[in-house]
JSON list of C-alpha atoms in Angstrom, two decimals:
[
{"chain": "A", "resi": 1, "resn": "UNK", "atom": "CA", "xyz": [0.00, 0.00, 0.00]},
{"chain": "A", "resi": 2, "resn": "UNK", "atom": "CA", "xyz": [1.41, 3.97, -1.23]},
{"chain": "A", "resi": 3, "resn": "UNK", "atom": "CA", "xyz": [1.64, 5.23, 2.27]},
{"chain": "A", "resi": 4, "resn": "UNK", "atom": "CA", "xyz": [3.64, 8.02, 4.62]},
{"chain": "A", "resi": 5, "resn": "UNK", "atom": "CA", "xyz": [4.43, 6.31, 7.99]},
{"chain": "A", "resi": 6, "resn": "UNK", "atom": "CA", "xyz": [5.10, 8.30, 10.74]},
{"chain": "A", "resi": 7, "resn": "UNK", "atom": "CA", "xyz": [6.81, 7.70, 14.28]},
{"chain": "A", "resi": 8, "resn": "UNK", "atom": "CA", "xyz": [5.47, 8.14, 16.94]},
{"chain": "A", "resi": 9, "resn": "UNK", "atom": "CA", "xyz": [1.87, 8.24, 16.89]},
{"chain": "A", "resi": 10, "resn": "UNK", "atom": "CA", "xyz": [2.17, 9.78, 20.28]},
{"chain": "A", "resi": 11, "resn": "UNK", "atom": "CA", "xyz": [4.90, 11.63, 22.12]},
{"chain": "A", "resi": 12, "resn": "UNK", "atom": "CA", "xyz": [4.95, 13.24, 25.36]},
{"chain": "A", "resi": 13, "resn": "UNK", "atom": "CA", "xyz": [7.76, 14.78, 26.51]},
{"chain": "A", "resi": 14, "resn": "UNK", "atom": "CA", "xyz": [9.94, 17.03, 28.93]},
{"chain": "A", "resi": 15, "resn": "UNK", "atom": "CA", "xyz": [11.21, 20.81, 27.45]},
{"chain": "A", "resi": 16, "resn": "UNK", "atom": "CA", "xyz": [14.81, 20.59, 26.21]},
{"chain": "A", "resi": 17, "resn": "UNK", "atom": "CA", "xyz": [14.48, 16.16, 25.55]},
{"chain": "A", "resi": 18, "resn": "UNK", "atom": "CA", "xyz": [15.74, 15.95, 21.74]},
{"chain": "A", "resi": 19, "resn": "UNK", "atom": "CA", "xyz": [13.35, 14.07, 19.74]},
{"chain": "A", "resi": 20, "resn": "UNK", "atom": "CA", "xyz": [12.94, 12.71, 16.65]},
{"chain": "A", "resi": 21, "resn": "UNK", "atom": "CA", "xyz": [9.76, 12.21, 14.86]},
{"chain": "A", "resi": 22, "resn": "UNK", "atom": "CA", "xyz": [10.96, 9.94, 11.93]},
{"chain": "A", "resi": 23, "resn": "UNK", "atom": "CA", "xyz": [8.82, 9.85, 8.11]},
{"chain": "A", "resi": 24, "resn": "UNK", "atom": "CA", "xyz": [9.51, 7.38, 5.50]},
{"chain": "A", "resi": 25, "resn": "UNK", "atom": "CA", "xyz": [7.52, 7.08, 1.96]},
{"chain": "A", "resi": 26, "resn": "UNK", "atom": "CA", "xyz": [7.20, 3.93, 0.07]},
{"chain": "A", "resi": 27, "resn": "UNK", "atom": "CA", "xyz": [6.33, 5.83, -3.26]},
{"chain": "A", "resi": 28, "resn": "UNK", "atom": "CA", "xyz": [9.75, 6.77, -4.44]},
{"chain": "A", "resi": 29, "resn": "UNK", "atom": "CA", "xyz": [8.61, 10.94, -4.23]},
{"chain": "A", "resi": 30, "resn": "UNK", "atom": "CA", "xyz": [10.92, 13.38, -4.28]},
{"chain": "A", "resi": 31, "resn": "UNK", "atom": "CA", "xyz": [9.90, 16.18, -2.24]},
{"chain": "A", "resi": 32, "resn": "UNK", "atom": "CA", "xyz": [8.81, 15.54, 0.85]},
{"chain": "A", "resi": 33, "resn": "UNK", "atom": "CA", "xyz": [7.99, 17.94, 3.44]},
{"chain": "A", "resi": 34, "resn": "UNK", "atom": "CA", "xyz": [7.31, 18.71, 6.90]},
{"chain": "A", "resi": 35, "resn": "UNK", "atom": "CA", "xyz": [4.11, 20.47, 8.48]},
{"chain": "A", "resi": 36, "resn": "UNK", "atom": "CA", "xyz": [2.80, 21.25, 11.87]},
{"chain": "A", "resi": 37, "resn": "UNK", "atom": "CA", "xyz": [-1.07, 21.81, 12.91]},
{"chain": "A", "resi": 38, "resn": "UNK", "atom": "CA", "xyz": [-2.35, 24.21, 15.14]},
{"chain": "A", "resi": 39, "resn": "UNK", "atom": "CA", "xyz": [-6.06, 24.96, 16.20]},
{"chain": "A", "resi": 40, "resn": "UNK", "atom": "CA", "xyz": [-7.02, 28.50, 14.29]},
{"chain": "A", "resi": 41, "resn": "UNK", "atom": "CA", "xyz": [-3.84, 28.56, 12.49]},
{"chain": "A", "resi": 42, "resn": "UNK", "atom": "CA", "xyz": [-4.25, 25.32, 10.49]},
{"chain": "A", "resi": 43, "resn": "UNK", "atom": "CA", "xyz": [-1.10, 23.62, 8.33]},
{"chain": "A", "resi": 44, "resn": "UNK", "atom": "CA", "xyz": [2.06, 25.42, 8.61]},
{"chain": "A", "resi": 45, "resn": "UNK", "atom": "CA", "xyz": [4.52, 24.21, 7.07]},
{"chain": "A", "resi": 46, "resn": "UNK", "atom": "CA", "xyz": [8.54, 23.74, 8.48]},
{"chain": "A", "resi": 47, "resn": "UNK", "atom": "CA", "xyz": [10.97, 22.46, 6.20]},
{"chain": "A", "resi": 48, "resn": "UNK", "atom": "CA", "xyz": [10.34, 20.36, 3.15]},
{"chain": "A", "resi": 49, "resn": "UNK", "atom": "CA", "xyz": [12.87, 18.76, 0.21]},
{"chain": "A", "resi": 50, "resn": "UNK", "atom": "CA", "xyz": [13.22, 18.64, -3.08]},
{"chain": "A", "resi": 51, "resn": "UNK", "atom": "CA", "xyz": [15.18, 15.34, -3.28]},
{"chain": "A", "resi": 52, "resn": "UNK", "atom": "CA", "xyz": [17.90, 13.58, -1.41]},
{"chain": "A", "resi": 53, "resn": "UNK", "atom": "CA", "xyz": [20.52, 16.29, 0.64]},
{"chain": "A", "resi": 54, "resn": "UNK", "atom": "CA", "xyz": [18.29, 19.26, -0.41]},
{"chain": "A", "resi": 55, "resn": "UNK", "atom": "CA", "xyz": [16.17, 20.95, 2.35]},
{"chain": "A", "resi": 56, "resn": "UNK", "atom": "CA", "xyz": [14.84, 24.59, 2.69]},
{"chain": "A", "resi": 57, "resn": "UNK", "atom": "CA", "xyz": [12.99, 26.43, 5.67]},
{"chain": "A", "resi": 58, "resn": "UNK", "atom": "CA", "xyz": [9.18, 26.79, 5.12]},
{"chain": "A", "resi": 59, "resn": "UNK", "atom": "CA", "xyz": [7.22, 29.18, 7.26]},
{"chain": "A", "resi": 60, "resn": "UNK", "atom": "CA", "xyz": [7.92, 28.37, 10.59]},
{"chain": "A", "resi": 61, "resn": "UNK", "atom": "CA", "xyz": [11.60, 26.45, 10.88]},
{"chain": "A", "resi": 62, "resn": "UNK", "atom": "CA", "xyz": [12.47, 27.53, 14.26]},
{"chain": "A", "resi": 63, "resn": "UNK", "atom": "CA", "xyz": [13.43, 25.34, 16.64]},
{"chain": "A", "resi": 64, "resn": "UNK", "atom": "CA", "xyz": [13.49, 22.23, 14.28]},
{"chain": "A", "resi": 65, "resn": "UNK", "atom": "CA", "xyz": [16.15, 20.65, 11.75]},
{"chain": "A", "resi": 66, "resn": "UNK", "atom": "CA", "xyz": [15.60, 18.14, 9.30]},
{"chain": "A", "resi": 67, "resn": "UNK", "atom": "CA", "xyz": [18.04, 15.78, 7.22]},
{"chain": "A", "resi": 68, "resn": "UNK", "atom": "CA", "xyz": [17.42, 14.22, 3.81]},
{"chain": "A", "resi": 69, "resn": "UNK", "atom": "CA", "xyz": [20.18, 11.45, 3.54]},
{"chain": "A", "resi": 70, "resn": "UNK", "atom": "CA", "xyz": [17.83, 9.10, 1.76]},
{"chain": "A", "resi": 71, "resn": "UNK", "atom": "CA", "xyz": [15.05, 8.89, -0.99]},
{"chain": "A", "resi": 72, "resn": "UNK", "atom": "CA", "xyz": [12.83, 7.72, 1.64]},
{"chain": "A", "resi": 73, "resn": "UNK", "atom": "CA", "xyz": [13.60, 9.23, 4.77]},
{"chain": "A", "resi": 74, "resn": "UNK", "atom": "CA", "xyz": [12.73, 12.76, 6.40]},
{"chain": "A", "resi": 75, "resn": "UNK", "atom": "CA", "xyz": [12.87, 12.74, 10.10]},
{"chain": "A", "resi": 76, "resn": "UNK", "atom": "CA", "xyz": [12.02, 15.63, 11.61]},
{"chain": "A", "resi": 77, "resn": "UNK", "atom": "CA", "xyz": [14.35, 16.41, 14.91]},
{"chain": "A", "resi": 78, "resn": "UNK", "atom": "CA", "xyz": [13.66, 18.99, 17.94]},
{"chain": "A", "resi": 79, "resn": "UNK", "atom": "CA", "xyz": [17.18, 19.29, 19.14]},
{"chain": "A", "resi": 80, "resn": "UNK", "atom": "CA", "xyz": [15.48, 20.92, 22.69]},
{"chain": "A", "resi": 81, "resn": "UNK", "atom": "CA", "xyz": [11.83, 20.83, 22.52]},
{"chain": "A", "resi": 82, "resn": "UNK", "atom": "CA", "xyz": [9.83, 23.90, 24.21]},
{"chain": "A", "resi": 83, "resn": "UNK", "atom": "CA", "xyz": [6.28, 23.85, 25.27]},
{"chain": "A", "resi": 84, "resn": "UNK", "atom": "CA", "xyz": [5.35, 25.97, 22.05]},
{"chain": "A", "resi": 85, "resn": "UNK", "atom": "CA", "xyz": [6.27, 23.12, 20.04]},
{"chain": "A", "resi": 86, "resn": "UNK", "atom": "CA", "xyz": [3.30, 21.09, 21.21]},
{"chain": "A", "resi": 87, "resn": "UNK", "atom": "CA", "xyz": [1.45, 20.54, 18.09]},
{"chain": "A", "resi": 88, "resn": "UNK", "atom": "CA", "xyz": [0.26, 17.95, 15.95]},
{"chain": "A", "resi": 89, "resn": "UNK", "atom": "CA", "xyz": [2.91, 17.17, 12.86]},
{"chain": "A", "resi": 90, "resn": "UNK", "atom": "CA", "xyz": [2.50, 15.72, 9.41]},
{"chain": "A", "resi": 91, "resn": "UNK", "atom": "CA", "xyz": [4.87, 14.54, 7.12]},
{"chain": "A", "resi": 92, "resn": "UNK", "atom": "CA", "xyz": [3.88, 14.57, 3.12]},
{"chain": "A", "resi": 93, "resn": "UNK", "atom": "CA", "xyz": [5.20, 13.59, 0.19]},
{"chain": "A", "resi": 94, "resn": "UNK", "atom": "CA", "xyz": [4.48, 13.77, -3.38]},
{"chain": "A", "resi": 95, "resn": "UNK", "atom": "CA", "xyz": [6.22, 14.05, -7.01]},
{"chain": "A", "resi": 96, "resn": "UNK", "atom": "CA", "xyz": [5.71, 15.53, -10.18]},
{"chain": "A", "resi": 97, "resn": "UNK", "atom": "CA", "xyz": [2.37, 15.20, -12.37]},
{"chain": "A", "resi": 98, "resn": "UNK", "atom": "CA", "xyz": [0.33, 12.98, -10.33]},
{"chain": "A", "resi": 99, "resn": "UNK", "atom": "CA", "xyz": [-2.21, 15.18, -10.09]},
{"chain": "A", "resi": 100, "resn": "UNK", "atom": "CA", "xyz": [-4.26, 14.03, -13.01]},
{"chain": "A", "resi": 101, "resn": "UNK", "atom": "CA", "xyz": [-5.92, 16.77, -15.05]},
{"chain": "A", "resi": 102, "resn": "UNK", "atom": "CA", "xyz": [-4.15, 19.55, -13.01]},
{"chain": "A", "resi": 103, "resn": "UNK", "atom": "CA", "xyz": [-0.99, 18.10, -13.94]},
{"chain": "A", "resi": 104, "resn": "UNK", "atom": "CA", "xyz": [0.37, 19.43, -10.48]},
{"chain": "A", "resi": 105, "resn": "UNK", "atom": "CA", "xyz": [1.45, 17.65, -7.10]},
{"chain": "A", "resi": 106, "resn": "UNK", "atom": "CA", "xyz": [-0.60, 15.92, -4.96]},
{"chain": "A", "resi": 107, "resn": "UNK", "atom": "CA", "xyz": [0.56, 15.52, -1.50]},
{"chain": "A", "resi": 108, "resn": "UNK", "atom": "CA", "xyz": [0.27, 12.63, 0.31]},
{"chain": "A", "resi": 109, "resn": "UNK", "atom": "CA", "xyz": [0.23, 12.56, 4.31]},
{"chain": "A", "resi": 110, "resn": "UNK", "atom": "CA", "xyz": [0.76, 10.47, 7.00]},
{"chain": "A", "resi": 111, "resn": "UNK", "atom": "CA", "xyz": [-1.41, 10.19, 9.45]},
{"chain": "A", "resi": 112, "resn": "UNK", "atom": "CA", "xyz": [0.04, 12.62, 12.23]},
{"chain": "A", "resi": 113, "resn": "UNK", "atom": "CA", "xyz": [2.11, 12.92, 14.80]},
{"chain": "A", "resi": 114, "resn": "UNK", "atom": "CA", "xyz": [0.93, 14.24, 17.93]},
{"chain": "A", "resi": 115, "resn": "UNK", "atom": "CA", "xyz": [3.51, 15.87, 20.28]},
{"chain": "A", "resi": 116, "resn": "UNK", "atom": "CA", "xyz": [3.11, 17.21, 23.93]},
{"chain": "A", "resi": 117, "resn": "UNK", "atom": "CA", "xyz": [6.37, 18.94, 25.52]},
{"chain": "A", "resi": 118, "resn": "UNK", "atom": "CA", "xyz": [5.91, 19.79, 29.20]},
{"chain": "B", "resi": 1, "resn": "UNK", "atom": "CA", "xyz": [1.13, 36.51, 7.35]},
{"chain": "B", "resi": 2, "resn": "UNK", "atom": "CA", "xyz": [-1.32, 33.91, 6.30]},
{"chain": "B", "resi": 3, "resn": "UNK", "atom": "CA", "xyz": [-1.10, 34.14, 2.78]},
{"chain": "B", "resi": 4, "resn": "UNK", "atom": "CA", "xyz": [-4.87, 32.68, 2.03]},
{"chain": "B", "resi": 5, "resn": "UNK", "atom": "CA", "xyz": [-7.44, 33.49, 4.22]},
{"chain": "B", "resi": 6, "resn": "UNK", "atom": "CA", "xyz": [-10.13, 31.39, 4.65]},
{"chain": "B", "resi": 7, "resn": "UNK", "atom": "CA", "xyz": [-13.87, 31.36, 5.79]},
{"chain": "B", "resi": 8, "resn": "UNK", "atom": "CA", "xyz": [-15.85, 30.81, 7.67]},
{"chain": "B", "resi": 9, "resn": "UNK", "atom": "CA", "xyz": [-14.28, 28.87, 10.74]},
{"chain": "B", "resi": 10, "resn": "UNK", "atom": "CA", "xyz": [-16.78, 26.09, 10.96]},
{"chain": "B", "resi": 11, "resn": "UNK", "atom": "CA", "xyz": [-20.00, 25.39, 9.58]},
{"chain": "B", "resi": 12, "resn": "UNK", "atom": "CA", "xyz": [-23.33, 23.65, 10.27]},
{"chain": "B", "resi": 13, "resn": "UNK", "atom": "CA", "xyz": [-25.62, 22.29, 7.43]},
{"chain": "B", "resi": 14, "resn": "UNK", "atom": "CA", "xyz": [-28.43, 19.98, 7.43]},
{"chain": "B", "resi": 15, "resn": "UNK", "atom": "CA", "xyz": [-28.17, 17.12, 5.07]},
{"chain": "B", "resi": 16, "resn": "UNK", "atom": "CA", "xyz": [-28.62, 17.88, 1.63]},
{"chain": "B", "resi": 17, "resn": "UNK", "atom": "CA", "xyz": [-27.95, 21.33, 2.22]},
{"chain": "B", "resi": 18, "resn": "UNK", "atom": "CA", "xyz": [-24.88, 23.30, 0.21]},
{"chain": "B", "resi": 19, "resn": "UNK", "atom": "CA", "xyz": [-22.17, 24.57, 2.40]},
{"chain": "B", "resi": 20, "resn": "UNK", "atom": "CA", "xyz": [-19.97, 26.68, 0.78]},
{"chain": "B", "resi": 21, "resn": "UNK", "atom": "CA", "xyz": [-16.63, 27.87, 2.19]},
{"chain": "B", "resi": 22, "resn": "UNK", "atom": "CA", "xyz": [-14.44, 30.64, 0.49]},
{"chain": "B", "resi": 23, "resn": "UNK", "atom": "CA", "xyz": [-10.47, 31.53, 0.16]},
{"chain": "B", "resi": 24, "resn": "UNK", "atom": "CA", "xyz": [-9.27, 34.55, -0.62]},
{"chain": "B", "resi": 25, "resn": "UNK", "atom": "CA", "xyz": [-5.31, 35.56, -1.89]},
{"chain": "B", "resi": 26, "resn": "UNK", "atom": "CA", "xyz": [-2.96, 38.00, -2.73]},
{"chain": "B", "resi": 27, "resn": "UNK", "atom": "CA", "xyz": [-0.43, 36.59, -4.01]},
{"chain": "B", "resi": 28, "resn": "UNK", "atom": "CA", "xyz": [-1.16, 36.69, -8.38]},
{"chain": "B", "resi": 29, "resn": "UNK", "atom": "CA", "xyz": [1.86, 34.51, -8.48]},
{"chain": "B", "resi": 30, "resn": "UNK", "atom": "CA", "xyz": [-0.66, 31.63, -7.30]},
{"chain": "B", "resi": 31, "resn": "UNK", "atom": "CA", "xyz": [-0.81, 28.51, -9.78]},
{"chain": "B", "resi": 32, "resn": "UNK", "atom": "CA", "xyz": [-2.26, 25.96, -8.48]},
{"chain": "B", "resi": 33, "resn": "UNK", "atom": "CA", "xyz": [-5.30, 26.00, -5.68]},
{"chain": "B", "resi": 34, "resn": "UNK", "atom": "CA", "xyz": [-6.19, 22.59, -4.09]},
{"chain": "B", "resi": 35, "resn": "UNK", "atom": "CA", "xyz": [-8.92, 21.73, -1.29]},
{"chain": "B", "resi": 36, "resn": "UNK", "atom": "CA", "xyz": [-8.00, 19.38, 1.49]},
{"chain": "B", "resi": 37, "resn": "UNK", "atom": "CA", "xyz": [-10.39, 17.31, 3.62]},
{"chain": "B", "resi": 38, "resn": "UNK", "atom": "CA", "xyz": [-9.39, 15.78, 6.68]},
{"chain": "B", "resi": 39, "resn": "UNK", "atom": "CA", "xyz": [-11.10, 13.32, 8.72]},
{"chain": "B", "resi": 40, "resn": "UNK", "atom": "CA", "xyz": [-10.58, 13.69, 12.79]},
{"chain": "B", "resi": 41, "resn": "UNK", "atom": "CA", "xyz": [-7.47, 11.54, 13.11]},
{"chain": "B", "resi": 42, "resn": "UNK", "atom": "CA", "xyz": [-6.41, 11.39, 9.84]},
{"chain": "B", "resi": 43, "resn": "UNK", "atom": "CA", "xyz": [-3.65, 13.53, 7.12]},
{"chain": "B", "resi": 44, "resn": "UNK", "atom": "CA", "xyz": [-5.38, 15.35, 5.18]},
{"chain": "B", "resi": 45, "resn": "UNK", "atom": "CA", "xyz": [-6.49, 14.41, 1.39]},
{"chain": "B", "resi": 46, "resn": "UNK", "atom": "CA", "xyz": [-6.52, 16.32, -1.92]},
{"chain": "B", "resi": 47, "resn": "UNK", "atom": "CA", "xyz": [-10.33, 16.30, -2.64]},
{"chain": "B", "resi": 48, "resn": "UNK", "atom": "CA", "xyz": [-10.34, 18.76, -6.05]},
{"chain": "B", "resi": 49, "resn": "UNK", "atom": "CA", "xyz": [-8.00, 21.60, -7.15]},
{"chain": "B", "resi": 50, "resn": "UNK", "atom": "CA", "xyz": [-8.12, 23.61, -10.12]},
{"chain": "B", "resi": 51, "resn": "UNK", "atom": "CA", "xyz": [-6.08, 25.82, -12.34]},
{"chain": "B", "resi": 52, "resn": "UNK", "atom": "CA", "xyz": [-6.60, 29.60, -12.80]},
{"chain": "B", "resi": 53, "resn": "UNK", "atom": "CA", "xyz": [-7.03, 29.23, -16.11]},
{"chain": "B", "resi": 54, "resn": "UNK", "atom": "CA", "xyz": [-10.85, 27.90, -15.37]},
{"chain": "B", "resi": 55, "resn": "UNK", "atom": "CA", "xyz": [-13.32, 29.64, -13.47]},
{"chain": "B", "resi": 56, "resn": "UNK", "atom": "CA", "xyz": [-15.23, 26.38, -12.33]},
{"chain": "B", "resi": 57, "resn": "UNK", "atom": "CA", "xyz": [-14.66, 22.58, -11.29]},
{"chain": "B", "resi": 58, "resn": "UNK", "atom": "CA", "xyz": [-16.96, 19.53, -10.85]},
{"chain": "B", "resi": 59, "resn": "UNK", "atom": "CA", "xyz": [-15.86, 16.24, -9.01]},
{"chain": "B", "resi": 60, "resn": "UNK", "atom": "CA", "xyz": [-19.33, 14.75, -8.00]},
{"chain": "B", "resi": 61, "resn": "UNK", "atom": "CA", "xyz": [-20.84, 16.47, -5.26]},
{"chain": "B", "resi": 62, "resn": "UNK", "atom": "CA", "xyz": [-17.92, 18.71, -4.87]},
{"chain": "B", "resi": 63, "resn": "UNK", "atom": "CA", "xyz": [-17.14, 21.99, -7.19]},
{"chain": "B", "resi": 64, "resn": "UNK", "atom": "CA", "xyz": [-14.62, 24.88, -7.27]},
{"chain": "B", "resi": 65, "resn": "UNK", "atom": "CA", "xyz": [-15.30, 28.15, -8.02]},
{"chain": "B", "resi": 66, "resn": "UNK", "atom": "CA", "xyz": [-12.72, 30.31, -9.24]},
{"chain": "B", "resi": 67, "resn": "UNK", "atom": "CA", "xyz": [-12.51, 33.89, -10.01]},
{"chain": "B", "resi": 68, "resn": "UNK", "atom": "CA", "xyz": [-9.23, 35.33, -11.10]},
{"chain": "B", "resi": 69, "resn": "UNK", "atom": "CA", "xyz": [-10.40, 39.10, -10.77]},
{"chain": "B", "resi": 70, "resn": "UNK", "atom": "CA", "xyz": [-11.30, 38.81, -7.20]},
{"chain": "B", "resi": 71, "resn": "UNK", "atom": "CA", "xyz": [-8.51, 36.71, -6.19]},
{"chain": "B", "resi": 72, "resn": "UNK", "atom": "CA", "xyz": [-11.17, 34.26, -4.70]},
{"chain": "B", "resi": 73, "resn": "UNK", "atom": "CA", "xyz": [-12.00, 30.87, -5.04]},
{"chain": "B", "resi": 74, "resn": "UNK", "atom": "CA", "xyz": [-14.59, 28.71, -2.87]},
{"chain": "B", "resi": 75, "resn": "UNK", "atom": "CA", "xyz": [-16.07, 25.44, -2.32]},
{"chain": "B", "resi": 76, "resn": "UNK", "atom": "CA", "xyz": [-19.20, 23.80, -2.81]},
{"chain": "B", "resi": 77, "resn": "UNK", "atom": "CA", "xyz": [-20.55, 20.86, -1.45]},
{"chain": "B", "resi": 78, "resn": "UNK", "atom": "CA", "xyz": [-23.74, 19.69, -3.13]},
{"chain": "B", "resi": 79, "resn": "UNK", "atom": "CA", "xyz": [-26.54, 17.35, -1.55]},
{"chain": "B", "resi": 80, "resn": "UNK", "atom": "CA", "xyz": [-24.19, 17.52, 1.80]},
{"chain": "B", "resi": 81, "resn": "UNK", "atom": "CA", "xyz": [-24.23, 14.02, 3.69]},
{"chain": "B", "resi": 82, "resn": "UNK", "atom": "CA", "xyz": [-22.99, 13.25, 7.28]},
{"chain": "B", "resi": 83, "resn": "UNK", "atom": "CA", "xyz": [-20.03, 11.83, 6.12]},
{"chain": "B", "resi": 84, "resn": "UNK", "atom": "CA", "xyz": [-18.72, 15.10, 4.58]},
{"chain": "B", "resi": 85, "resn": "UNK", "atom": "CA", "xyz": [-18.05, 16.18, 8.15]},
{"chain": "B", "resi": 86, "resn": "UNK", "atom": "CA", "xyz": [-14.82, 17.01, 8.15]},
{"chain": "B", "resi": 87, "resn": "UNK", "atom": "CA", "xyz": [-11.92, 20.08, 8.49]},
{"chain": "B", "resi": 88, "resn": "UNK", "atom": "CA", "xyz": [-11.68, 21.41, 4.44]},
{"chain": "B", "resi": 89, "resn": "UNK", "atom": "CA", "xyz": [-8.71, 23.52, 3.87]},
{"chain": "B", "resi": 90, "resn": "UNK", "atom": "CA", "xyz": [-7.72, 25.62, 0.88]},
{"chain": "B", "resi": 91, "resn": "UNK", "atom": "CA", "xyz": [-4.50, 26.11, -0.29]},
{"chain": "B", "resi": 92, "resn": "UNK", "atom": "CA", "xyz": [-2.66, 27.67, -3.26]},
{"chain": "B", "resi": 93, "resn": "UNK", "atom": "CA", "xyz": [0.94, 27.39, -4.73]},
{"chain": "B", "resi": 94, "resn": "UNK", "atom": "CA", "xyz": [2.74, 29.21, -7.44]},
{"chain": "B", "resi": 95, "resn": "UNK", "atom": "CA", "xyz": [5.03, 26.05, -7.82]},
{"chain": "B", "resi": 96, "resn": "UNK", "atom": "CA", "xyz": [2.11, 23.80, -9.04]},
{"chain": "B", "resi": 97, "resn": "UNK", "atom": "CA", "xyz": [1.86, 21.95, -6.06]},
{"chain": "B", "resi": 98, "resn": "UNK", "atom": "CA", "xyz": [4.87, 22.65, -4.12]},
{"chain": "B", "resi": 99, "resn": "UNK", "atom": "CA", "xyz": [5.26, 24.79, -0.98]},
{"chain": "B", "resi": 100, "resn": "UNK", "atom": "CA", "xyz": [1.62, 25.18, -0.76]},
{"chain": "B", "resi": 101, "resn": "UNK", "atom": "CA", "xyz": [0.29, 27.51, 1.90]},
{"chain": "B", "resi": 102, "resn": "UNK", "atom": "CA", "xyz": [-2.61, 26.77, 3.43]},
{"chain": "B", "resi": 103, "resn": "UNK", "atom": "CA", "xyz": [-5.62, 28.39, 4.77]},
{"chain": "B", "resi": 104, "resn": "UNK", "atom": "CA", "xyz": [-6.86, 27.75, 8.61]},
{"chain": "B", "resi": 105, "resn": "UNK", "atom": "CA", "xyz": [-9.16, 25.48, 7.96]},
{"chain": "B", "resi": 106, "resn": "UNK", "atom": "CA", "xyz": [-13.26, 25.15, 8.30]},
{"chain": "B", "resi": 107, "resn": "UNK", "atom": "CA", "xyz": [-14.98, 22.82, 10.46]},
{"chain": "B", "resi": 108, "resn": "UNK", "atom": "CA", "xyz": [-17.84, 21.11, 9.05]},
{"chain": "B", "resi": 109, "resn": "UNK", "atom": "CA", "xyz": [-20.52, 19.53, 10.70]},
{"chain": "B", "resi": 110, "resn": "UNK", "atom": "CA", "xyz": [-23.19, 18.04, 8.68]},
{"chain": "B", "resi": 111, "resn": "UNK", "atom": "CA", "xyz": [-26.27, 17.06, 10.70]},
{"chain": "B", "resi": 112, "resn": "UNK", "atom": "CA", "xyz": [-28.73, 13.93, 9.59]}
]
């Protein structure tokens, strides 16, 4: 099954704890990207890559880094978590032209990671 | 600076009503708007997006209306069912489909 897996499900942890929330794709897309989800501010998104060992800063990449060493592979880390990093975080993916008609990219996301940092 | 704006911030319709939720943009640079729908504990999915080369889209129940003057574009839901309720979020791109930037979101709640 075409899927984004995320891990954990559920994290909660202590400020300043380094974490990594890890995302892998099993549909060979090249960009893949990184968002976080917060009530009244909806998807934001972090960091995302083109392809393997290139990243770039989305909207909001404080207090995260990323790493794109593999295809597959875009963990997400929180080198020392703070409380306003409690949020609920997707990973996506997608690649060129699969967007039928629109011709565009169509992301595809896990299903969530939701992270509490006391 | 949210770069689409989106209402309203939730919604209530009776079944088989039309609920219709609207984005507006600034940015003319814009290629590429998509709807999301996402179920409560689920990512969410592309439902319909649409070019602004068109001013409307049909995918079953669901349509996009687009107008390029206005820098608007909204969603309809037609013949609304229970099982539409769900958080719908616009979006728009001026790399086709990359970077997109999303609205906040609009709760949905269709009643039986």
């Amino acid at each position: 099954e075409a899927q984004v897996t995320q891990n954990p499900r559920y994290l909660i942890t202590v400020t300043g704890k380094k974490l990594t929330v890890t995302c892998s794709q099993n549909m060979n897309h090249e960009y893949m990207s990184w968002y976080r989800q917060d009530p009244g501010l909806g998807l934001r998104q972090i960091y995302y890559s083109m392809n393997v060992e290139v990243t770039d800063k989305g909207d909001v990449p404080e207090g995260y880094k990323v790493s794109r060493k593999e295809k597959r592979n875009f963990p997400l880390i929180l080198e020392s978590p703070s409380p306003n990093q409690t949020s609920l975080y997707f990973c996506a993916s997608s690649t060129p032209g699969q967007g039928g008609s629109s011709g565009a990219n169509v992301l595809t996301f896990g299903a969530g990671s939701r992270l509490t940092v006391l | 600076q949210q770069q689409v704006k989106q209402s309203p911030q939730s919604l209530i319709v009776q079944k088989g009503g039309i609920p219709i939720i609207n984005c507006a943009y600034e940015n003319t640079a814009f290629d590429y708007f998509p709807w999301y729908q996402q179920f409560p504990g689920k990512g969410p999915a592309l439902l319909i997006a649409i070019r602004p080369d068109v001013s409307e889209k049909k995918e079953g129940r669901f349509t996009i209306s687009f107008n390029k003057s206005a820098k608007q574009f909204s969603l309809h839901i037609m013949d609304s069912q229970p099982g539409d309720s769900a958080t719908y979020f616009c979006a728009a791109s001026k790399h086709s489909g990359y970077a997109l930037n999303f609205g906040k979101g609009t709760s949905l709640l269709v009643t039986p």
